[in-house]
Coordinates of C-alpha atoms in Angstrom, one line a residue:
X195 CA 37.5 -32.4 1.6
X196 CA 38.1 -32.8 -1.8
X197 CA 37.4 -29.7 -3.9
X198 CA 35.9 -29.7 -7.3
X199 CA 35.8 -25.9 -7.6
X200 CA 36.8 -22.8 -6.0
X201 CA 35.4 -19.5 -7.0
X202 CA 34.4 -16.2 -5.3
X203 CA 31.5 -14.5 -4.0
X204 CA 28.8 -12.6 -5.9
X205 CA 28.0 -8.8 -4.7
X206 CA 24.7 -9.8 -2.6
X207 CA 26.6 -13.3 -1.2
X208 CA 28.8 -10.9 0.6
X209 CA 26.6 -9.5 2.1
X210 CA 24.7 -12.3 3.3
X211 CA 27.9 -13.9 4.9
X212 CA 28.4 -11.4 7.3
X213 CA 24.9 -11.0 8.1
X214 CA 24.6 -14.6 8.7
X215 CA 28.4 -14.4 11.3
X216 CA 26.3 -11.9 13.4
X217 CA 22.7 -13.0 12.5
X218 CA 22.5 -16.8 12.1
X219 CA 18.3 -16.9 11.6
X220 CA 18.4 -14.1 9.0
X221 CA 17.5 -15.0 5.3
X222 CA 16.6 -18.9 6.2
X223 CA 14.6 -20.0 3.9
X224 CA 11.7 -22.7 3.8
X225 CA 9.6 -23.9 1.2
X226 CA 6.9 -26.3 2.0
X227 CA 4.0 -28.5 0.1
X228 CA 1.8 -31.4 0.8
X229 CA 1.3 -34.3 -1.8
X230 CA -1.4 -36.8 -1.9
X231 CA -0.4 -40.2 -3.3
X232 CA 1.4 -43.1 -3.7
X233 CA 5.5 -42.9 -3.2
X234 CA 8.3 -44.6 -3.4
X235 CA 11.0 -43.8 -0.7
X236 CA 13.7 -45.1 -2.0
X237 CA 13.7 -42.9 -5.2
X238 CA 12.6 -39.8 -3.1
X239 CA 16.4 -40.5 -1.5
X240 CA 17.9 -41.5 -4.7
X241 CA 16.9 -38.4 -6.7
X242 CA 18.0 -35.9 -4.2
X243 CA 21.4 -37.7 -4.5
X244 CA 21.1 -37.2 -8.1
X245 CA 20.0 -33.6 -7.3
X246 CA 23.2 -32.9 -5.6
X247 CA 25.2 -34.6 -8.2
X248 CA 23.7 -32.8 -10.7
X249 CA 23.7 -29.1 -9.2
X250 CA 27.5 -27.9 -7.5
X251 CA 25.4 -25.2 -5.6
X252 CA 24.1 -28.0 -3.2
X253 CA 27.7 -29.1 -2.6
X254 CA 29.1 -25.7 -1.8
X255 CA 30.4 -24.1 1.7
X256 CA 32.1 -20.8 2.1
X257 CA 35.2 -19.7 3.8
X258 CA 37.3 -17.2 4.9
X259 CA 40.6 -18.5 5.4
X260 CA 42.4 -18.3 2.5
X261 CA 43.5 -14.5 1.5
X262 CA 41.5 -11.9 2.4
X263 CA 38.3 -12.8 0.4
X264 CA 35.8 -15.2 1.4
X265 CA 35.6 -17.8 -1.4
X266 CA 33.1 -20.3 -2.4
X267 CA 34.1 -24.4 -2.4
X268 CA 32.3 -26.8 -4.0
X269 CA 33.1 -30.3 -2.7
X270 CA 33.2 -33.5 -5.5
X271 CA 31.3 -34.7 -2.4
X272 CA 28.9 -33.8 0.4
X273 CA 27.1 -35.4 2.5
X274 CA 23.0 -36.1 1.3
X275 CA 21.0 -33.9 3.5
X276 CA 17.6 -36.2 2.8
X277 CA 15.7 -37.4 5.6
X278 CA 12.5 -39.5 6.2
X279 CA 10.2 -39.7 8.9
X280 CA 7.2 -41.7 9.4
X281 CA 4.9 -39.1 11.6
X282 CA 1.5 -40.8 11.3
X283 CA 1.3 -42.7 14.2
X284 CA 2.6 -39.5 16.4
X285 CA -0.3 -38.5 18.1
X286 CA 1.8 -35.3 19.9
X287 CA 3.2 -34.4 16.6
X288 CA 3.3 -30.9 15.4
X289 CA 4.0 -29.9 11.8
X290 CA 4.2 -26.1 13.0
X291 CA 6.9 -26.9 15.7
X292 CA 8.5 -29.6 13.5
X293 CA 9.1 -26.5 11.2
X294 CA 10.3 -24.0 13.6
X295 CA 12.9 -26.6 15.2
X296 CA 14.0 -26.8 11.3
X297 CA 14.3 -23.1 11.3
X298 CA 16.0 -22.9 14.5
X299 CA 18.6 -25.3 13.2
X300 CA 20.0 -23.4 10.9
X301 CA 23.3 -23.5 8.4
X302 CA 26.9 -23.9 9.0
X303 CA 28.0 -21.7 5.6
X304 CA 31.6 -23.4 6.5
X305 CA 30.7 -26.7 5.9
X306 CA 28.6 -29.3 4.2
X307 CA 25.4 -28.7 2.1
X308 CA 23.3 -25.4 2.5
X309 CA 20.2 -27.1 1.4
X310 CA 18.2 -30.3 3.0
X311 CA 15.0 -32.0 2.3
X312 CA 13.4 -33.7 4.8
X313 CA 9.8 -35.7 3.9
X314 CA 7.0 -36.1 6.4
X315 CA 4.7 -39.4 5.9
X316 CA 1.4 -38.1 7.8
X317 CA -0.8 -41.1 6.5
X318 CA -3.4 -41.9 4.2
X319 CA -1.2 -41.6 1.3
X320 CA -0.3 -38.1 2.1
X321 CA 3.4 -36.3 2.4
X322 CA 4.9 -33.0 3.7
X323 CA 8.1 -32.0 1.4
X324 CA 10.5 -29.3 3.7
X325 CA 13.3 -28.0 1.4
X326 CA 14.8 -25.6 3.7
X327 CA 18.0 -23.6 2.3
X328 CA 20.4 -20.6 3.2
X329 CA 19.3 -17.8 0.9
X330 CA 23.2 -17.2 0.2
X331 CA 22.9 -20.4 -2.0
X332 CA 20.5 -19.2 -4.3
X333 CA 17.2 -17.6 -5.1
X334 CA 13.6 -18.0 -5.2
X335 CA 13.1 -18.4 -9.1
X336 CA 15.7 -21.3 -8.5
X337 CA 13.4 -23.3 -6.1
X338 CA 11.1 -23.8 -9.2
X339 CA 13.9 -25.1 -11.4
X340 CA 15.2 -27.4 -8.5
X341 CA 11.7 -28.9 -7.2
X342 CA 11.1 -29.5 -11.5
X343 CA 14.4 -31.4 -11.6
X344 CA 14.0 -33.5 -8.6
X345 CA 10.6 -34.8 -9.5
X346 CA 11.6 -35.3 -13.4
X347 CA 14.4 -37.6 -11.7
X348 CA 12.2 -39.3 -9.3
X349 CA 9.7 -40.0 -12.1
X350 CA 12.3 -41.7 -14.7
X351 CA 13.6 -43.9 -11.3
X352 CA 9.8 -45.1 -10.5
X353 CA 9.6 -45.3 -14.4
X354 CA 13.1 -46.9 -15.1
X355 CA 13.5 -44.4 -18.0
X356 CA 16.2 -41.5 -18.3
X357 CA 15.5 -38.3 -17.2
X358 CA 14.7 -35.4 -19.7
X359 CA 17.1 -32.8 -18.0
X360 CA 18.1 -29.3 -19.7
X361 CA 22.0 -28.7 -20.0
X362 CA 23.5 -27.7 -16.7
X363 CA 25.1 -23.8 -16.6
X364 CA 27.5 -23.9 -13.1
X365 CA 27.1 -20.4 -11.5
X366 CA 31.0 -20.2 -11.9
X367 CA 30.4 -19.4 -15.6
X368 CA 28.3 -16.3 -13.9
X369 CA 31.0 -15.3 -11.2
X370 CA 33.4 -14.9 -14.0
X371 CA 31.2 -13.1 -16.0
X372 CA 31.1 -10.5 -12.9
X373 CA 34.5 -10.0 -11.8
X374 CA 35.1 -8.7 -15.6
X375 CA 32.3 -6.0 -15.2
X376 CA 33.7 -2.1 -14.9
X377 CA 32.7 -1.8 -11.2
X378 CA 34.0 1.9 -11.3
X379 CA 31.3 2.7 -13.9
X380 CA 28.9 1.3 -12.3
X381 CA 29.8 2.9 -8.7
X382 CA 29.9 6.0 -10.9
X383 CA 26.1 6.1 -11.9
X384 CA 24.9 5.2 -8.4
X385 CA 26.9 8.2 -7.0
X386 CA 25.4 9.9 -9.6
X387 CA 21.7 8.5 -8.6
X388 CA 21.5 9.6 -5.7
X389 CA 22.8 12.8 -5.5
X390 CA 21.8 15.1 -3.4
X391 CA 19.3 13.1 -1.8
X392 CA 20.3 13.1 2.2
X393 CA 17.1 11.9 3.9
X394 CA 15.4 8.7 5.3
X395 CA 11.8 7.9 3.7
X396 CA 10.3 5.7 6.3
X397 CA 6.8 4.1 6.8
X398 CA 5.0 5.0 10.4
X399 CA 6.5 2.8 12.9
X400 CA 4.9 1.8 16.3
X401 CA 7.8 2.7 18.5
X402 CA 11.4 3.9 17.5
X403 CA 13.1 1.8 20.2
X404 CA 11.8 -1.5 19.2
X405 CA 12.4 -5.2 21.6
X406 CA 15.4 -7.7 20.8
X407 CA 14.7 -10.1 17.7
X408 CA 12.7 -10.5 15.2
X409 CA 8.7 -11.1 15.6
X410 CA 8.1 -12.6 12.3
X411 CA 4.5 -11.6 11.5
X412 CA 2.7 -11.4 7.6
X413 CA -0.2 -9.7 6.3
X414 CA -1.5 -11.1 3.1
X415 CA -4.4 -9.7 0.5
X416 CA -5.0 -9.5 -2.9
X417 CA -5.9 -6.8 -5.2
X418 CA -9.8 -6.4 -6.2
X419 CA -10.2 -8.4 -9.9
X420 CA -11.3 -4.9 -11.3
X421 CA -8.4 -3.1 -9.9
X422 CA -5.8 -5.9 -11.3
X423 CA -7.3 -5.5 -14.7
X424 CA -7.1 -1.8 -14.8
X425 CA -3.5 -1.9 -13.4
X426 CA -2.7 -4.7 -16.2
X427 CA -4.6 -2.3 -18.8
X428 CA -3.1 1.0 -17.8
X429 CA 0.4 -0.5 -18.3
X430 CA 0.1 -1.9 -21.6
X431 CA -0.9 1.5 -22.3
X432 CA 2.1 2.9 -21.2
X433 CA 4.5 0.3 -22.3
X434 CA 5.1 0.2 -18.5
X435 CA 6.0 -3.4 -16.7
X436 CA 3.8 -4.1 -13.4
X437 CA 7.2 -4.0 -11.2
X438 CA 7.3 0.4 -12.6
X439 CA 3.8 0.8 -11.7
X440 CA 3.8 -0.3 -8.0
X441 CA 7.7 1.1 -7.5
X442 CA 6.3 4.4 -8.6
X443 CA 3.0 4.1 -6.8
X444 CA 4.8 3.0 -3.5
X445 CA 7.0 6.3 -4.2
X446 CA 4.1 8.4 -4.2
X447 CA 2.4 7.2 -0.6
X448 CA 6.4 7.1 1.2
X449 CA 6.4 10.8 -0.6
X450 CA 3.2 11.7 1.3
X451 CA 3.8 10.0 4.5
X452 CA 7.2 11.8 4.9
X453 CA 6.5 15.2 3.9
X454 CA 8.6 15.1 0.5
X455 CA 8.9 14.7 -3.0
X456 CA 12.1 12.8 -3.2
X457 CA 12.4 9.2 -1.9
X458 CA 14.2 5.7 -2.0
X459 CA 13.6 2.7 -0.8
X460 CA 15.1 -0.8 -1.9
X461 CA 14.5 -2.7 -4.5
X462 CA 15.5 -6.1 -5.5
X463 CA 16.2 -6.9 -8.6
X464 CA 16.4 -10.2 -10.8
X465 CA 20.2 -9.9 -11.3
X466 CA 20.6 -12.7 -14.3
X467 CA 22.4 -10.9 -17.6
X468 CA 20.8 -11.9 -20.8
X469 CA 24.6 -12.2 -22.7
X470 CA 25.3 -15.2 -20.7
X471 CA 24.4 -19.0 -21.9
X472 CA 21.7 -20.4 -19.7
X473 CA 21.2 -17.9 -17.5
X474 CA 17.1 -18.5 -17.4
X475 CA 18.6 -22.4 -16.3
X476 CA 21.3 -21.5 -13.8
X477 CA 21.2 -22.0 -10.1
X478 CA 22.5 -20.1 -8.0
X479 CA 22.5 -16.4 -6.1
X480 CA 21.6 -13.4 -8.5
X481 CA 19.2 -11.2 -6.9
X482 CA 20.8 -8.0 -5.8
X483 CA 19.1 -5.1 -3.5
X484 CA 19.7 -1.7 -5.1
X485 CA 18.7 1.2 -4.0
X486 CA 14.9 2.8 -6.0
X487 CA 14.6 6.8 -6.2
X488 CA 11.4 8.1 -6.9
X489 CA 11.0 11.8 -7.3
X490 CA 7.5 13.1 -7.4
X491 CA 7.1 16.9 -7.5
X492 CA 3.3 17.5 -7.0
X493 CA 2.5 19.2 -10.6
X494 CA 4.1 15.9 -12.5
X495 CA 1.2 14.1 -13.8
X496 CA 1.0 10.5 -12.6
X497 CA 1.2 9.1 -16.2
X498 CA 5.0 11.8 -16.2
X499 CA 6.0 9.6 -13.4
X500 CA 5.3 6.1 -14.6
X501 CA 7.1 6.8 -17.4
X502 CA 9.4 8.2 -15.9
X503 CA 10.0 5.3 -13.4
X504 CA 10.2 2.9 -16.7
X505 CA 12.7 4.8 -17.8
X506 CA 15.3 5.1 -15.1
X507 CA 14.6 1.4 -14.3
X508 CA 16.1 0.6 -17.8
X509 CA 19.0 2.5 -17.4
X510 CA 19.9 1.0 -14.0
X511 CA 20.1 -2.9 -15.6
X512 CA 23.8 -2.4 -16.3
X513 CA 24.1 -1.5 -12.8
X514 CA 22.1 -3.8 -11.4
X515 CA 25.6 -6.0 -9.9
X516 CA 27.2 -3.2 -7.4
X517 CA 27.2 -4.6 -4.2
X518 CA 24.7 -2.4 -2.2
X519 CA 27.0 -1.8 0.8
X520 CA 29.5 -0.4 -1.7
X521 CA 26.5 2.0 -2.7
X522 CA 25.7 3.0 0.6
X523 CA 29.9 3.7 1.8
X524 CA 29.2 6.2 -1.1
X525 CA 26.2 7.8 -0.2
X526 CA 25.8 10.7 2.7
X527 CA 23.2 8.2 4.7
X528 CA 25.6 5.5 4.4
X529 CA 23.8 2.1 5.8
X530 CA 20.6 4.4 6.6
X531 CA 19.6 4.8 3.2
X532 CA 16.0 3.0 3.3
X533 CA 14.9 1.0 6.3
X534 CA 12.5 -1.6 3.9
X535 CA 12.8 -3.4 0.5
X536 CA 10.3 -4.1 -2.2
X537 CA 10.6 -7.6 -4.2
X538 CA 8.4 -8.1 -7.1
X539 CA 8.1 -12.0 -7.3
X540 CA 7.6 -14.0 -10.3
X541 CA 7.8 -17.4 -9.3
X542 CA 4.4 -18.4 -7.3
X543 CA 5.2 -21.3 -5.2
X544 CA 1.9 -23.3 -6.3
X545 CA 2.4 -23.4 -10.0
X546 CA 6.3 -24.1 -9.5
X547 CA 5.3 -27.2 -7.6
X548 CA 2.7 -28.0 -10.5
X549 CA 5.3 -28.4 -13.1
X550 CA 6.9 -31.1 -11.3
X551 CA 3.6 -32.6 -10.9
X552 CA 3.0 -32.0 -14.7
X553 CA 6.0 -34.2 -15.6
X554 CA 4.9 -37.4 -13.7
X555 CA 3.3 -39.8 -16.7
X556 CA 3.5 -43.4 -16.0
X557 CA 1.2 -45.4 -13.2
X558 CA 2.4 -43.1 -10.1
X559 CA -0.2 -40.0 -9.3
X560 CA 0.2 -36.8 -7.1
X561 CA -1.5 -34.3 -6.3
X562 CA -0.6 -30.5 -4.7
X563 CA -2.6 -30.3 -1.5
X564 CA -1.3 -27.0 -0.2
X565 CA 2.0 -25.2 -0.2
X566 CA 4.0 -22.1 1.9
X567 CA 7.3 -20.9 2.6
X568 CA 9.2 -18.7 5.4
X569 CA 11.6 -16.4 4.7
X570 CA 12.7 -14.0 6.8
X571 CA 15.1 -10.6 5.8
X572 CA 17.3 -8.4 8.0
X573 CA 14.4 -6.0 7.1
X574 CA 12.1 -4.9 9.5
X575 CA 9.2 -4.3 6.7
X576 CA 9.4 -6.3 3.2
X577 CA 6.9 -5.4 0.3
X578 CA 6.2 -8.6 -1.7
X579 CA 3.8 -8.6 -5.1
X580 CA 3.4 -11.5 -6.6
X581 CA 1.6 -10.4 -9.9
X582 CA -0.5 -13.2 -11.8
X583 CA -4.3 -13.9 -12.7
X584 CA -4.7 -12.7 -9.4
X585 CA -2.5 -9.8 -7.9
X586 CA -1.4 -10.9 -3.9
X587 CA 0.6 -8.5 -2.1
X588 CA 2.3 -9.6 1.2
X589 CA 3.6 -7.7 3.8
X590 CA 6.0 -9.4 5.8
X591 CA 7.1 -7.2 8.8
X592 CA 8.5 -7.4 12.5
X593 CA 6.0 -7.1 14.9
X594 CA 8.2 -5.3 17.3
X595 CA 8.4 -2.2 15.0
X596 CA 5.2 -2.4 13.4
X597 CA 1.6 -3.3 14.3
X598 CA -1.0 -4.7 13.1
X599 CA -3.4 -1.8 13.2
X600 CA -0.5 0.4 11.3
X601 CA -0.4 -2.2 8.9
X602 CA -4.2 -2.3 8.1
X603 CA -3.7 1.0 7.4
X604 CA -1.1 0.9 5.4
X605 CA -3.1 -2.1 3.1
X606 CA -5.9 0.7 2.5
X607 CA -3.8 3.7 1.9
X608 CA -1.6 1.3 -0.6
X609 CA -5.2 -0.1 -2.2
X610 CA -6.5 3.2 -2.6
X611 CA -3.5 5.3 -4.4
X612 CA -3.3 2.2 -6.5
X613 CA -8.1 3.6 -7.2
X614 CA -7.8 6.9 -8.3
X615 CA -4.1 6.4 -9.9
X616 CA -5.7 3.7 -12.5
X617 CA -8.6 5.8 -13.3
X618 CA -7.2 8.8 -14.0
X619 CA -3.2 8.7 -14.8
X620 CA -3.7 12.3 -16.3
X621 CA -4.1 13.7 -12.7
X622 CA -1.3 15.8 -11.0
X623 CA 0.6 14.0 -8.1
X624 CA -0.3 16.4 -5.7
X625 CA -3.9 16.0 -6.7
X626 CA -4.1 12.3 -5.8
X627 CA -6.0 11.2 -3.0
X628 CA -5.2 8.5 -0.5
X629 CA -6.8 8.7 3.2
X630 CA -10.4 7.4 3.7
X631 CA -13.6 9.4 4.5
X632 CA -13.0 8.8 7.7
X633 CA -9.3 10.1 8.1
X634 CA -9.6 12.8 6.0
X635 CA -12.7 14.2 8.3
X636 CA -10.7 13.5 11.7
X637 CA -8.2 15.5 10.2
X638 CA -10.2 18.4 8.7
X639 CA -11.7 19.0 12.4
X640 CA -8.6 18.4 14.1
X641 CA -9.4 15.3 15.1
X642 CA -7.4 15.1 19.2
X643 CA -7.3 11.3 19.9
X644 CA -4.8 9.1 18.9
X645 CA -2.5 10.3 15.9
X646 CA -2.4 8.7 12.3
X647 CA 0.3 7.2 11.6
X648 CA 3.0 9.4 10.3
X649 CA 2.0 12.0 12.5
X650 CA 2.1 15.9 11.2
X651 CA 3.8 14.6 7.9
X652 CA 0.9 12.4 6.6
X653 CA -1.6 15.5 7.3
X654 CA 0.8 18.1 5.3
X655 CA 1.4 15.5 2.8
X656 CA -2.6 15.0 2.4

C-alpha cells in the first residue's frame, strides 16, 4: 500500500470503529436517486475516478496496528469502487433486494475505499445511482458536496471543458485543529452539565426485553403548513433557531412521560468550527453526539425555557468535540445516559441532488425522478427534523422495542405540544397540554383496558 497520509481519529470516528468490530451493519449508509436521460458511461466511471483523486476521504482505511491508537491511512491509491449494470432486460430483478444485498455487504474499515457507487440502467433512458458509504467516513451534509462534485466532473467530461471545482480542504487540516483543543476544559463543563442528574428519560417502549437485531422500521409526517409558520414565526420572535425550539419541546413531553422535570437525551450536533479555512467545503466526519439537558420546572413559562434552551446551546459549541463516551465514563449513568438521539438535518436529499442537476449546461439533460436513503444508528429510536418550506419529521425506530401503535401516539402527543406551545409561549410548563380528548377522558374515569404508554408516569405527568 502506498500511503499518502496518516493521521488520527476524530472523537465520534472512535466511536464508530468499535461499533462497527462488534456491529458490522450499524451506521451503513445509503443514498439513492433515479435520473431520467441520456448518459454517458464511460464518464459516469471516469468522474468517480476523478472523485477519488480528488477527495483523500474515499481513499482512506483505518487501523489498529500501529501503537495503541487506531489511525486513519489514506492510500496515493485505491481501488475505484464504480460499478455498472445493465438491469432492464431482468425480468426477476428487484431494486429493493438489489439494495439490501448492498446493505448486507458491508465495509471492511481495514482496507480499500469506504464508499462505492454502483449505477443501475433500468431502461427507457432512466438510471438508479446507489452511493452507499460507512458513516465513519463522513457525514450527511457531505453527500451534497460529493454528489455536486461528481456531476460538475461528469458534465466538463461529456462537455470537454474543465471543471469549476472549489479549493479542496483535506480533513487532516481538521484533525490537527482537534488534537490542539484543551480536552480537560471541555471534559470540565460536561461534568459540570450534568450534575446531579442520575436518571434515564426514556420514551414508552413495547417490551423491555426486546428480540436479537435490528427491525429497521420509519415513520414519516410533516408538520401542518399553519403550525410550520407559527413555529418559524415564534422563533424569530425569540431569536431562537428551529433546532432550540423542538430540543426544548421534545424536553417537555420526555419530562411528562417520565414523571420529571430534568431530562437528557442526545443530540447531534454539526461539529465544523468556523476558525478553520474551508470548513463549509471539507469532507469528512464532524458530527458528534453530545449529550441535551432540558430542565423544565412546571412554573417556568414556555417562552423562560426556549430561551433558556438557546442559551445553553451556545455555550456548549466550544464543547461540542468531547468524545461522548469520555462524557458518559464521567457521568453516574455511565453508557445509560439517554437510550435515543435527536438529529436536526439540514441537507434534504432532493435539493442536494438538484444542484448537481443545476450544473449540467450543454446538450446532455437529466432529470431527478425520486430519491431515499437508509441509515441505520446503534439507536433503538432516532428523532430526525428536516426543517425547510415544509417541516418533515421522521422517526426511525427498531421495531422490536417499539411499535407502531406507540409510535402513532407518540406523532400526536409530539404534534400537539408543538399546538398549544406556538400559541401561547407565555403559558407555564406545567399548564401545557398534550394527551387527546380521548386519553385524557379514559384517564379521568380510570379508564381499565390496556395502559397508555408510559404507564402511571404519563398520567401524573398530565
Amino acid at each position: 500500500m502506498k500511503i499518502e497520509d496518516v493521521y488520527s481519529l476524530s472523537p465520534l470516528q472512535q466511536g464508530l470503529y468499535y461499533h462497527w468490530l462488534s456491529s458490522p451493519e450499524a451506521y451503513f449508509e445509503q443514498i439513492t436517486y433515479r435520473l431520467e436521460g441520456e448518459l454517458n458511461v464511460d464518464a459516469l466511471q471516469k468522474s468517480y475516478q476523478a472523485l477519488m483523486a480528488r477527495h483523500a476521504v474515499l481513499r482512506t482505511c483505518f487501523t489498529p496496528n500501529f501503537g495503541e491508537e487506531v489511525l486513519q491511512v489514506v492510500q496515493k491509491e485505491a481501488p475505484v469502487a464504480f460499478t455498472y449494470l445493465d438491469v432492464s432486460n431482468k425480468e426477476d430483478f428487484s431494486l429493493a433486494a438489489f439494495k439490501e444485498a448492498d446493505r448486507q455487504k458491508g465495509f471492511n474499515l481495514h482496507k480499500g475505499s469506504q464508499m462505492r457507487l454502483t449505477v443501475l440502467a433500468l431502461g427507457q433512458h432512466t438510471h438508479e445511482f446507489i452511493w452507499s458509504h460507512h458513516h465513519i467516513l463522513m457525514d450527511g451534509w457531505c453527500s451534497g458536496l460529493l454528489i455536486r462534485d461528481y456531476f460538475e466532473i461528469y458534465h466538463s467530461i461529456v462537455q470537454v471543458r474543465l471543471p469549476q471545482l472549489t479549493k479542496v480542504h483535506p480533513y487532516s487540516n481538521y484533525i490537527k485543529w482537534l488534537l490542539a483543543r484543551d480536552k480537560e476544559a471541555s471534559l470540565q463543563y460536561w461534568n459540570q452539565y450534568l450534575q446531579g442528574y442520575d436518571t434515564i428519560s426514556s420514551l414508552p417502549k413495547a417490551t423491555t426485553t426486546p428480540e436479537a437485531g435490528y427491525d429497521v422500521k420509519q415513520k414519516a409526517f410533516a408538520l401542518e403548513p399553519s403550525v410550520r409558520q407559527g413555529l418559524k414565526s415564534l422563533c424569530e420572535e425569540l431569536a431562537i433557531t428551529e433546532n432550540s425550539f423542538i430540543q426544548a419541546v421534545w424536553g417537555m413531553l420526555l419530562s411528562k412521560y417520565n414523571n420529571t422535570t430534568d431530562v437528557v437525551f442526545g443530540g447531534v450536533v454539526s461539529g465544523r468550527p468556523a476558525e478553520i479555512e474551508g470548513i463549509e467545503e471539507m469532507i469528512g466526519l464532524f458530527i458528534n453526539t453530545i449529550p441535551v439537558r432540558i430542565r423544565a420546572p412546571h412554573d417556568m413559562s414556555v417562552r423562560e425555557l426556549l430561551k433558556q434552551v438557546q442559551q445553553e446551546s451556545i455555550e456548549a459549541i466550544a464543547h461540542h468535540y468531547t468524545q461522548l463516551s469520555t462524557i458518559q465514563t464521567n457521568s453516574e449513568l455511565g453508557r445509560g445516559l439517554f437510550d435515543h438521539v435527536l438529529v436536526f438535518e439540514n441537507f434534504p436529499l432532493q435539493e442536494m441532488v438538484q444542484q448537481g442537476m443545476d450544473a449540467q449546461g450543454g446538450g446532455e439533460q437529466l432529470s431527478l425522478l425520486a430519491s431515499s436513503s437508509h441509515d441505520q444508528t446503534n439507536y433503538d429510536f432516532t428523532l430526525m427534523l428536516m426543517p425547510g418550506e415544509v417541516f418533515h419529521i421522521v422517526f426511525n425506530y427498531n421495531g422490536h422495542v417499539y411499535t407502531d401503535e406507540l409510535l402513532t401516539r407518540l406523532q400526536d402527543h409530539f404534534t400537539r405540544l408543538i399546538a398549544q406551545v406556538i400559541e401561547n409561549p407565555f403559558v407555564s410548563i406545567g399548564a401545557v397540554e398534550y394527551l387527546s380528548v380521548e386519553e385524557r377522558e379514559e384517564l379521568l374515569v380510570g379508564f381499565q383496558g390496556e395502559a397508555l404508554p408510559g404507564g402511571d408516569a404519563m398520567a401524573a405527568g398530565a
